[in-house]
CSV table of C-alpha atoms and ligand atoms in Angstrom, one decimal:
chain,number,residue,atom,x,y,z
J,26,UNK,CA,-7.0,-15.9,25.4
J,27,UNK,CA,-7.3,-19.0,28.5
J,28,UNK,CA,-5.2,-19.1,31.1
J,29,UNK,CA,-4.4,-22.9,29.1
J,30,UNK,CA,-3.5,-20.9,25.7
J,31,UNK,CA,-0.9,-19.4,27.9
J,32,UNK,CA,0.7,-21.9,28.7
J,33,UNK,CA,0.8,-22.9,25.1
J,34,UNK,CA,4.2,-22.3,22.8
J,35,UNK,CA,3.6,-20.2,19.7
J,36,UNK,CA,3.9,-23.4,18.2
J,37,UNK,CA,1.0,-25.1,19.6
J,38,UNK,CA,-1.5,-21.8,19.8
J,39,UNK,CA,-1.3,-21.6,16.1
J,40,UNK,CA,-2.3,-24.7,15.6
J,41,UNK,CA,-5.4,-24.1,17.9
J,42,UNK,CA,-6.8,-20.6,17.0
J,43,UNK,CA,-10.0,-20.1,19.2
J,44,UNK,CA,-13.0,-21.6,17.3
J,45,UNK,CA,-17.1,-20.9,18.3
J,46,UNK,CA,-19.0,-24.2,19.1
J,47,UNK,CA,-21.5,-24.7,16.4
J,48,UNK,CA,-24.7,-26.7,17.4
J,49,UNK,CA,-23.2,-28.7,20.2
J,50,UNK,CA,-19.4,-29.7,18.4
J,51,UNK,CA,-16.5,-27.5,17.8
J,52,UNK,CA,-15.3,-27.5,14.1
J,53,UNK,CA,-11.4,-27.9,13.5
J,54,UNK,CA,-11.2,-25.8,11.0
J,55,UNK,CA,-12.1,-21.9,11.4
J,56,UNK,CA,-15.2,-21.6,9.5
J,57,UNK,CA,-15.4,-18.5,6.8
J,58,UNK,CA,-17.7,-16.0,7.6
J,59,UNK,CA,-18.3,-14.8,3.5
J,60,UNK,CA,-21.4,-12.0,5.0
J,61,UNK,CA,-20.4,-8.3,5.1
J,62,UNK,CA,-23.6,-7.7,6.7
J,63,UNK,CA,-25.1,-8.6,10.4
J,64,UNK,CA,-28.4,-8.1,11.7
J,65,UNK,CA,-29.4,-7.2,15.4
J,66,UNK,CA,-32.7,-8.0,17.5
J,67,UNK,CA,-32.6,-4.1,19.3
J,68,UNK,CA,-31.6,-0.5,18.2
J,69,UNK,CA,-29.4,-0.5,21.3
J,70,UNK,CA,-27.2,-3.7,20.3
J,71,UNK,CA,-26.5,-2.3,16.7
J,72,UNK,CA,-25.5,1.2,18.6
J,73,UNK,CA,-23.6,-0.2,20.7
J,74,UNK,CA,-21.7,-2.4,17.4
J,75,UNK,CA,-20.4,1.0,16.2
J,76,UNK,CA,-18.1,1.8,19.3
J,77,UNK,CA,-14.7,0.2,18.9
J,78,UNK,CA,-12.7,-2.5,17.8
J,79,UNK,CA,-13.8,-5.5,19.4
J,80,UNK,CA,-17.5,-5.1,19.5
J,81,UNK,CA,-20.4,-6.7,17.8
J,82,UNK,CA,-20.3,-7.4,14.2
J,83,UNK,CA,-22.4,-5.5,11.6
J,84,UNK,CA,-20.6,-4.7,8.7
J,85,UNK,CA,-17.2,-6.1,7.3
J,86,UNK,CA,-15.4,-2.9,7.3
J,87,UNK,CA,-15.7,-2.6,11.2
J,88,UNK,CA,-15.0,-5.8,11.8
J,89,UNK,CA,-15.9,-9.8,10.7
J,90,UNK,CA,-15.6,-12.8,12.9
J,91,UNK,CA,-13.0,-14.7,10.2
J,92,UNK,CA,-11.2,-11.6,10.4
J,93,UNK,CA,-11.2,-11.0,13.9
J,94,UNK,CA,-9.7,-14.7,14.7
J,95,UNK,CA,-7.0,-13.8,12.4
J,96,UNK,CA,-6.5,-10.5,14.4
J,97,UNK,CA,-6.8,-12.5,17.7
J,98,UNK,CA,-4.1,-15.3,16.1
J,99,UNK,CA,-1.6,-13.3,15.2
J,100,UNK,CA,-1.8,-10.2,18.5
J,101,UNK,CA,-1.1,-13.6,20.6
J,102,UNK,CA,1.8,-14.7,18.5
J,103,UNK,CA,3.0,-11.4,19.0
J,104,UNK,CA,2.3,-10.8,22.4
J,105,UNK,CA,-0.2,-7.8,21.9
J,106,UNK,CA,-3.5,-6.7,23.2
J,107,UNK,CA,-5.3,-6.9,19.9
J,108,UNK,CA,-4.8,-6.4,15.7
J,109,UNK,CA,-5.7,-5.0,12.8
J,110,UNK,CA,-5.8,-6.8,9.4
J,111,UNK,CA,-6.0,-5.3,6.3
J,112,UNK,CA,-5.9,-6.2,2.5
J,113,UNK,CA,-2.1,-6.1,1.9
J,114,UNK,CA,0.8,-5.2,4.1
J,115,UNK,CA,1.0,-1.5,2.6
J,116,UNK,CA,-3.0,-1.8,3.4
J,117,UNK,CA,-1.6,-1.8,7.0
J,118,UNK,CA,1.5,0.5,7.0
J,119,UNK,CA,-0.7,3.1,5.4
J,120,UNK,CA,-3.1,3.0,8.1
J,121,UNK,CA,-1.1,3.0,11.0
J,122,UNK,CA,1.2,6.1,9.1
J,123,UNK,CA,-2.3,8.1,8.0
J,124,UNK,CA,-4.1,7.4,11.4
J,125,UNK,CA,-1.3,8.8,13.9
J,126,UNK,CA,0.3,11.7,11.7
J,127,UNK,CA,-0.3,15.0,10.5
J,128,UNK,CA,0.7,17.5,8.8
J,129,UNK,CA,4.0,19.2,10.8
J,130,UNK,CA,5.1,16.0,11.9
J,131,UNK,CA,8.1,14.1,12.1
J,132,UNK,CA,9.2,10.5,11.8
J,133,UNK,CA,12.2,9.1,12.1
J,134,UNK,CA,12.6,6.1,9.7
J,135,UNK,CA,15.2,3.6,8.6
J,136,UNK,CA,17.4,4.3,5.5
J,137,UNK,CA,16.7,0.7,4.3
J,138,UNK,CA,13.0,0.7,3.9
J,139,UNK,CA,10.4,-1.8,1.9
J,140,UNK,CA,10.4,0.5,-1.5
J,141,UNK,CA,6.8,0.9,-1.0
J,142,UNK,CA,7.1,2.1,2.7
J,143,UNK,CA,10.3,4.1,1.3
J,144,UNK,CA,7.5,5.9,-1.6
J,145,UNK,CA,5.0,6.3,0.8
J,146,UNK,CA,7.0,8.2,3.3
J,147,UNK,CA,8.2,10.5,0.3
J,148,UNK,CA,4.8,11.2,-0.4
J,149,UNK,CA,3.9,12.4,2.9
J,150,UNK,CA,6.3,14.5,3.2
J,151,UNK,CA,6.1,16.0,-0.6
J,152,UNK,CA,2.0,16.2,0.2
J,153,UNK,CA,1.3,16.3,3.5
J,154,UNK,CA,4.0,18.7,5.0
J,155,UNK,CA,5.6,15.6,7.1
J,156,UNK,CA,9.4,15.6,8.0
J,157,UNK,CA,11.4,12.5,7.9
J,158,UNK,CA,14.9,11.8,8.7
J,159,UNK,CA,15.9,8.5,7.6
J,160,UNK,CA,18.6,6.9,9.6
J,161,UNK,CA,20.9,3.7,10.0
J,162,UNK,CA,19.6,0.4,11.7
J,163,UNK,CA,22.2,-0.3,14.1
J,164,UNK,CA,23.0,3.5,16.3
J,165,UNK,CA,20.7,4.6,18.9
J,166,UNK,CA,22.6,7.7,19.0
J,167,UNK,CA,21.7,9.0,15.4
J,168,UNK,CA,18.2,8.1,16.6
J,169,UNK,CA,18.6,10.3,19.6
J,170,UNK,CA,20.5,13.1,17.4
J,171,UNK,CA,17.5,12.8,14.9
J,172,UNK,CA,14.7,13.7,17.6
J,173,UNK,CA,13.2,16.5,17.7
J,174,UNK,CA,9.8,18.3,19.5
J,175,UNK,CA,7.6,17.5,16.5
J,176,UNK,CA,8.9,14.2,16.3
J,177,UNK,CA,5.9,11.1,16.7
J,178,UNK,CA,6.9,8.0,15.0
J,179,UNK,CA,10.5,5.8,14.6
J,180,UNK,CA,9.8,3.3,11.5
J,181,UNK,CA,11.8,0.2,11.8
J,182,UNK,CA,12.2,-3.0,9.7
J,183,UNK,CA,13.7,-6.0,11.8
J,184,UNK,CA,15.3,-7.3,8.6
J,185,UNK,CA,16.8,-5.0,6.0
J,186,UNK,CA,15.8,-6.2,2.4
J,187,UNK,CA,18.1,-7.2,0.5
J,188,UNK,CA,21.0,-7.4,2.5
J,189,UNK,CA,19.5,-8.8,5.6
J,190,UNK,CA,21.3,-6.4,7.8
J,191,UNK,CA,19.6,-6.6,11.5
J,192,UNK,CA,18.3,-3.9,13.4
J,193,UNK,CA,19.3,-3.3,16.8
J,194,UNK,CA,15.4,-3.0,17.5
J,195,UNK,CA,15.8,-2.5,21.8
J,196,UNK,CA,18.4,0.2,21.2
J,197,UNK,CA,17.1,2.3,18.6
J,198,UNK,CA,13.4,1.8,20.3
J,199,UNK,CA,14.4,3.2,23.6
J,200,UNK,CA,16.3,6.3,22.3
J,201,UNK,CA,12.6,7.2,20.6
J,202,UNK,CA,10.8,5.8,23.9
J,203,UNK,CA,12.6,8.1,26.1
J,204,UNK,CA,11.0,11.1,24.1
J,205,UNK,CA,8.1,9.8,24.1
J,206,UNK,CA,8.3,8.7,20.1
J,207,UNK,CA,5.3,5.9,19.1
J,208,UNK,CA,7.8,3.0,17.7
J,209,UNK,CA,6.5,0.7,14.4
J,210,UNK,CA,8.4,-2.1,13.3
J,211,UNK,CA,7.8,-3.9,10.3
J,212,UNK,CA,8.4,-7.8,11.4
J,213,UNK,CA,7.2,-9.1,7.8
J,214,UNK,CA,10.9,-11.0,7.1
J,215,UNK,CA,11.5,-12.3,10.6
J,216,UNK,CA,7.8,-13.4,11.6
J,217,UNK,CA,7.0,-13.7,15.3
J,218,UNK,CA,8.6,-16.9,15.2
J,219,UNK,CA,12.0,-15.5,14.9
J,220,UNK,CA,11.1,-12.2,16.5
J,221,UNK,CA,8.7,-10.5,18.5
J,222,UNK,CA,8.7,-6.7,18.5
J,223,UNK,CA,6.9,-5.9,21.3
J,224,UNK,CA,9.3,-8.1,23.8
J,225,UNK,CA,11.8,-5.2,22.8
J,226,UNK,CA,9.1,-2.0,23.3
J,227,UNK,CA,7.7,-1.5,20.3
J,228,UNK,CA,4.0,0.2,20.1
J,229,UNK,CA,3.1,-1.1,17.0
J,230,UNK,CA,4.0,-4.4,14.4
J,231,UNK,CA,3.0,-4.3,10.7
J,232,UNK,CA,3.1,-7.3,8.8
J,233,UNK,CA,2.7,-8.0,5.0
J,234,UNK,CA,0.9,-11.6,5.4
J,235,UNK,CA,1.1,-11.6,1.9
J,236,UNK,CA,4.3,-13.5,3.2
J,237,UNK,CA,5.4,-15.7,5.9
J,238,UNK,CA,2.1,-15.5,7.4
J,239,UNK,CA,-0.1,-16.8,4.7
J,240,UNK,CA,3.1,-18.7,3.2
J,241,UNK,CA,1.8,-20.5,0.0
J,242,UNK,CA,1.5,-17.2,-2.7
J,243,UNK,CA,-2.2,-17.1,-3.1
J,244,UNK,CA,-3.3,-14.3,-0.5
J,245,UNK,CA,-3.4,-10.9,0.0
J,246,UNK,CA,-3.1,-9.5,3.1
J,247,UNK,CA,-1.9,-7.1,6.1
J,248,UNK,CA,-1.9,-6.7,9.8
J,249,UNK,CA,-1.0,-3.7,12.7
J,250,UNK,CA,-0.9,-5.7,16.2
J,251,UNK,CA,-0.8,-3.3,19.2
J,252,UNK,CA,0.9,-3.5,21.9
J,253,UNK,CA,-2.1,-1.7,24.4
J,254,UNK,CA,-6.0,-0.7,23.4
J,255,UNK,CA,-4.9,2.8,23.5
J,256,UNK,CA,-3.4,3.1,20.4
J,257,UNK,CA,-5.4,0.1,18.3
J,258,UNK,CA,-8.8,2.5,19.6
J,259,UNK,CA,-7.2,4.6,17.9
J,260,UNK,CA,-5.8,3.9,14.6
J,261,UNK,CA,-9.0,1.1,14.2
J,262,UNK,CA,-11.0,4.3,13.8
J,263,UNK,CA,-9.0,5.8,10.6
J,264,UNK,CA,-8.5,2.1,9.6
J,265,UNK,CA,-12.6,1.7,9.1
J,266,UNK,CA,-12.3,5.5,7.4
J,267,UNK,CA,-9.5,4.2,4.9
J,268,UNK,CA,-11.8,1.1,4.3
J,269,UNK,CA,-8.3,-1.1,4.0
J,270,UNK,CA,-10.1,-3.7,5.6
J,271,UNK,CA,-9.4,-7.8,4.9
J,272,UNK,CA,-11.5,-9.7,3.0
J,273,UNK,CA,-13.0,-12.6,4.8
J,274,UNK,CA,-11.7,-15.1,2.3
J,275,UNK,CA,-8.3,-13.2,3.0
J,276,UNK,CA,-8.5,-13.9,6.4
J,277,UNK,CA,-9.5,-17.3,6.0
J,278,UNK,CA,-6.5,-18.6,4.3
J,279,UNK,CA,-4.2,-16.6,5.7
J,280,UNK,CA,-5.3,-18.2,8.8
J,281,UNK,CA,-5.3,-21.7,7.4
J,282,UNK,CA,-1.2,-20.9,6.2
J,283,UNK,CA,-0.8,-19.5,9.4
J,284,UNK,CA,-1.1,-22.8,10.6
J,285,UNK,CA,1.9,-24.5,9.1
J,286,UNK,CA,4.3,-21.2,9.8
J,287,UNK,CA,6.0,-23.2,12.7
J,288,UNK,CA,7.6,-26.0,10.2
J,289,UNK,CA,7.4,-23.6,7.0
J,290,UNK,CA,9.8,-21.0,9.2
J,291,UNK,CA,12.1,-23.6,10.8
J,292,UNK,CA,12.4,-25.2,7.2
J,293,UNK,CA,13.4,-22.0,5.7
J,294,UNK,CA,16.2,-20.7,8.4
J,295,UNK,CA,18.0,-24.3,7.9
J,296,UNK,CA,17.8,-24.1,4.2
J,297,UNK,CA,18.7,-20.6,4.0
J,298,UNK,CA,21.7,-20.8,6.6
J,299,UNK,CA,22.9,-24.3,4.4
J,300,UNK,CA,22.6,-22.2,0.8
J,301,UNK,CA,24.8,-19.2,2.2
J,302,UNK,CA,27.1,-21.3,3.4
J,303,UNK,CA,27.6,-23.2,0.1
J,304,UNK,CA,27.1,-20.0,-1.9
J,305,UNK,CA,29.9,-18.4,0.6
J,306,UNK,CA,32.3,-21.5,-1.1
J,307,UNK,CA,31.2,-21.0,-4.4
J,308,UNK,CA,34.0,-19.3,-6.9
J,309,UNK,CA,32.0,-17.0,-9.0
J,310,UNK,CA,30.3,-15.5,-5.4
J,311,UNK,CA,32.5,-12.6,-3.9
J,312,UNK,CA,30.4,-11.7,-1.0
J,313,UNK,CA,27.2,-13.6,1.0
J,314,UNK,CA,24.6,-11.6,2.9
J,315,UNK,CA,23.0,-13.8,5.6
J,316,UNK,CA,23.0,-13.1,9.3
J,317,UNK,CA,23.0,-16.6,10.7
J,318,UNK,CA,27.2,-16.5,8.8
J,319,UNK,CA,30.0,-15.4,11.4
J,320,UNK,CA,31.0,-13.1,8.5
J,321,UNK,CA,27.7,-11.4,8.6
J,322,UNK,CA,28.4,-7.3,10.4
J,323,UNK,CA,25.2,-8.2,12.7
J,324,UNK,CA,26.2,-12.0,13.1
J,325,UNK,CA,26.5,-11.2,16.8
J,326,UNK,CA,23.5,-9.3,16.9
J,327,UNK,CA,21.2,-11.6,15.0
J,328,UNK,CA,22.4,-14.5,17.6
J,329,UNK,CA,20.9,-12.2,20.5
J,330,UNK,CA,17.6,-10.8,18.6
J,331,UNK,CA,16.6,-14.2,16.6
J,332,UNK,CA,18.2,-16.4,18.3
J,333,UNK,CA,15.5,-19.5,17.0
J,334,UNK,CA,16.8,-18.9,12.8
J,335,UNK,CA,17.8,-16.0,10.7
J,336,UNK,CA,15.0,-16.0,7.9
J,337,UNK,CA,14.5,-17.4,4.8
J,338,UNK,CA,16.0,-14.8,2.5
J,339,UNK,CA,19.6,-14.1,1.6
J,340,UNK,CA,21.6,-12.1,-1.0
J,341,UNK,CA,24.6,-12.7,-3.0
J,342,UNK,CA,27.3,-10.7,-5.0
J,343,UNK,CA,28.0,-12.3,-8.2
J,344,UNK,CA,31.6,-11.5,-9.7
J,345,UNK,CA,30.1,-10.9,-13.2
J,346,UNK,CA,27.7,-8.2,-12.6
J,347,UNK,CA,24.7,-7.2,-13.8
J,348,UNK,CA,25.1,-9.8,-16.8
J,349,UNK,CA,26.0,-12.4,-14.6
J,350,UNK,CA,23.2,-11.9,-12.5
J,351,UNK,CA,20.7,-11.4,-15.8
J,352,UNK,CA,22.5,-15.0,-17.2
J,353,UNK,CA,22.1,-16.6,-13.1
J,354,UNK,CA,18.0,-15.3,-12.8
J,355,UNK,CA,17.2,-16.5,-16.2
J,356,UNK,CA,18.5,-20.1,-15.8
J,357,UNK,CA,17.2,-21.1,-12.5
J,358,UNK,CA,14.7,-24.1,-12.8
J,359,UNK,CA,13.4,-25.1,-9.7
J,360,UNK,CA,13.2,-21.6,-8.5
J,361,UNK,CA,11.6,-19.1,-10.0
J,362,UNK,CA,12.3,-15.1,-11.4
J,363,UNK,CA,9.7,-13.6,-9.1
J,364,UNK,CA,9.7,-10.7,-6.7
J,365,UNK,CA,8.2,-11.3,-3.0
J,366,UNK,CA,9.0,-13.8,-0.5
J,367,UNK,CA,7.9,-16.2,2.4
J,368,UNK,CA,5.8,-18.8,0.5
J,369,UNK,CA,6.8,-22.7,0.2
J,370,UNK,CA,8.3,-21.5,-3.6
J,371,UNK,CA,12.4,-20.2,-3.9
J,372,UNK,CA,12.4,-17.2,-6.0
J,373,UNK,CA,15.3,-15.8,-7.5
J,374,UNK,CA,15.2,-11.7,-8.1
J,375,UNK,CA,17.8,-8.9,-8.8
J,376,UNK,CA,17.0,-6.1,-6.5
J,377,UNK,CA,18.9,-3.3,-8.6
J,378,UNK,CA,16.5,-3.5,-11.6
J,379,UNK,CA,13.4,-4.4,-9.9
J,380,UNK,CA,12.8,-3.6,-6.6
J,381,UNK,CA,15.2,-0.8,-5.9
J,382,UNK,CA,15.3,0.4,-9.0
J,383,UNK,CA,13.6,3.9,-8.0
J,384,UNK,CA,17.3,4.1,-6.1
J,385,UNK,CA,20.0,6.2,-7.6
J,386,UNK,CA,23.6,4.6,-8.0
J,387,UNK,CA,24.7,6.4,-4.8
J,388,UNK,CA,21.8,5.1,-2.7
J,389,UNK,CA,22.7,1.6,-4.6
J,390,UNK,CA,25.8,1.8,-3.0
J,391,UNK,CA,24.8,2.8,0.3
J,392,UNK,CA,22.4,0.6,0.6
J,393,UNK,CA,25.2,-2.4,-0.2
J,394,UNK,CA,23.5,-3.4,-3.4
J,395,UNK,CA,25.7,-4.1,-6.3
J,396,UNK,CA,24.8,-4.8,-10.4
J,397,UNK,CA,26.0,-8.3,-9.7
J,398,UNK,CA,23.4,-8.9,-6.2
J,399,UNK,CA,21.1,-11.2,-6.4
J,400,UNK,CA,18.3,-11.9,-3.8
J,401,UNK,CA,17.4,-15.6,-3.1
J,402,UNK,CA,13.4,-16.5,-1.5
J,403,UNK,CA,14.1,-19.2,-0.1
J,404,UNK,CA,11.5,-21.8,-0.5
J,405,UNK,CA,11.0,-25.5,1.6
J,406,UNK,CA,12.0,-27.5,-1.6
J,407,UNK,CA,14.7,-30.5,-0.3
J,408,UNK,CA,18.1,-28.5,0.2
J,409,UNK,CA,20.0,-30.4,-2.2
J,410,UNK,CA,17.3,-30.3,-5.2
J,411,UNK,CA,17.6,-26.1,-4.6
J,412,UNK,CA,21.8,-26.6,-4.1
J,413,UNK,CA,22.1,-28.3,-7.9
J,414,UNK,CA,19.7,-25.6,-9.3
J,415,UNK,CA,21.7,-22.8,-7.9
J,416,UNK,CA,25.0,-24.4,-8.7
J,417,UNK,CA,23.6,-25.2,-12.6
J,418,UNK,CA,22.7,-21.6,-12.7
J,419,UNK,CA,26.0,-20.4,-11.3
J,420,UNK,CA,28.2,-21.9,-14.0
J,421,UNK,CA,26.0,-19.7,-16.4
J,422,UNK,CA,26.4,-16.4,-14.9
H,1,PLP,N1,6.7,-4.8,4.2
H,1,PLP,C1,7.7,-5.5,3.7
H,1,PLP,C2,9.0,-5.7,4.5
H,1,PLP,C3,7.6,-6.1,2.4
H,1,PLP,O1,8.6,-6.8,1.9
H,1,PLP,C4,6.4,-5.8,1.7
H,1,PLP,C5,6.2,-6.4,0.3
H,1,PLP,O2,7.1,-6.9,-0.3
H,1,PLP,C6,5.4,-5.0,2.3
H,1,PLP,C7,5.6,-4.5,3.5
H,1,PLP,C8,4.2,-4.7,1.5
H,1,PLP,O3,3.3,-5.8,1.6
H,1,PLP,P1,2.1,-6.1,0.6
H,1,PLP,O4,2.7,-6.4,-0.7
H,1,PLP,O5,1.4,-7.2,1.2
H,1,PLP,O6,1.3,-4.8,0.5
């Protein structure tokens, strides 16, 4: 990065990602590099290729120069030294989890995981002979009462789904930093618009660009951004083993949403903060779970930690339960019955039968999900257009 990107807001470095002169002109938009293969002029040069992350390119698993601006783009939103992008978020979380454990380890990991994180972390330890002790988002102190000498990793997500609780990221961080714990936190729902890991310690960020980051529903796509060489060196050399790797064309338009994540993110933390309120009013609504309502248990937190918006998604309790919620998801218009989040689209899902369905009632509970919660996506459609298809869909359920 210049010492003029620098200066530059996230705002204004997205909007600029570092582009090659071609034949004497610059082209605005980052051209896609669709070769897995590179040739070299000398044995040497080639040898040299196959030495770490940010060398020459050769072949698309080690690295691709579509794929590397993507890296670049979103390490500087994030304030890290460097990235890793991979086909899908879980492309990434597996990487990161697979490249710095083994078997006899232990990882400390929030309760209210990403089901897929949540299934993969079972499987290590029903396989692999890992330990984990899963533990709340907001108490350093279980954290601290959870360590022990085998412990390497603390796996955080900065936004519970589907309740939207907050994680008190610097606190729980430092209790694993002061043993000496590498910290990963997934930063998928809060982007590094909202939020930026690293700013609060953390070694390592996973995103599922599959979301905010691409933001329009038609890619793929993963990244691990570092906060020093040591550990990128590192995992980058299980990443090219586990062949994860993004697809140029991944890369591409990931980089060309990436763009527009600046408006797209603003847009969705005013609608989202406008629907909970209204939903917070509505009659057949008991409870709202946004952070950006005083009622919210981490309002106060979320102020401090994303103090620019509180996301785009929110959940709701609907008095009627699980058939109100069926009669609610089924008669939405505008949005639609879909699972995933972060593109321009609002999508309506009920976590209890899809999602978190591999949750017993217990866990249900625990995890304050009810028969009657429903998760709202939101989308950038015009606030009131959304409002009168929620409200229509209401007086169904
Ligand atoms: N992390 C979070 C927080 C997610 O919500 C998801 C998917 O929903 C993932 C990771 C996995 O991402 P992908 O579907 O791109 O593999």
């Amino acid at each position: 990065m210049s010492d003029f990107d620098r200066t530059l807001r996230p705002e204004s470095r997205i909007v600029h990602p570092p582009v090659a002169e071609v034949n004497g002109s610059r082209p605005m938009g980052v051209p896609l590099h669709q070769s897995h293969l590179f040739a070299f002029e000398t044995s040497d040069a080639l040898v040299e290729a196959f030495g770490g992350p940010g060398g020459a390119f050769f072949y698309n698993r080690y690295g691709n120069p579509t794929v590397r601006s993507l890296e670049e783009a979103v390490a500087g939103l994030e304030g890290g030294t460097g990235a890793i992008a991979t086909s899908s978020g879980m492309g990434a979380i597996n990487t990161v989890l697979l490249a710095l454990l083994r078997s006899g380890d232990h990882v400390i990991a929030q309760r209210s995981l990403y089901g897929g994180t949540f299934a993969m972390l079972a499987d290590l330890v029903e396989r692999w002979g890992v330990e984990v002790t899963h533990v709340g988002g907001d108490d350093p102190a279980e954290v601290t009462a959870a360590l022990r000498p085998n412990t390497r990793l603390l796996h955080l997500e900065t936004i519970s789904n589907p309740t939207t609780r907050v994680t008190d990221l610097p606190g729980l961080i430092a209790a694993a930093k002061a043993a000496g714990v590498v910290t990963v936190v997934d930063n998928t729902f809060a982007t590094p618009l909202l939020c930026r890991p690293i700013e609060h310690g953390a070694d390592i960020v996973i995103h599922s660009a599959t979301k905010y980051l691409g933001g329009h529903s038609d890619v793929l796509a993963g990244l691990a951004v570092f906060a020093g060489p040591e550990l990128h060196e590192k995992v980058w050399h299980h990443a090219i083993e586990l062949g994860a790797t993004a697809d140029p064309f991944a890369a591409w338009l990931t980089l060309r949403g990436l763009q527009t994540l600046a408006l797209r993110v603003r847009r969705h933390c005013d609608t989202a903060l406008d629907l909970a309120g209204r939903l917070a009013a509505h009659p057949a609504v008991t409870a709202v779970h946004y952070p950006g309502l005083p009622a919210h248990p981490d309002h106060e937190l979320a102020l401090r930690l994303l103090p620019e918006g509180h996301g785009g998604v929110l959940a709701f309790d609907l008095a009627g339960g699980r058939e109100a919620a069926r009669a609610f998801t089924e008669s939405v218009r505008l949005a639609s019955l879909a699972p995933s989040l972060g593109g321009v689209h609002t999508l309506v899902l009920h976590p209890a039968s899809t999602s978190h369905r591999q949750l017993s009632d217990a866990e249900l509970a625990a995890a304050g999900i009810g028969a009657g919660t429903v998760r709202v996506a939101v989308g950038i459609e015009h606030p009131e257009d959304l409002w009168a298809d929620l409200e229509q869909a209401l007086a169904k359920a």
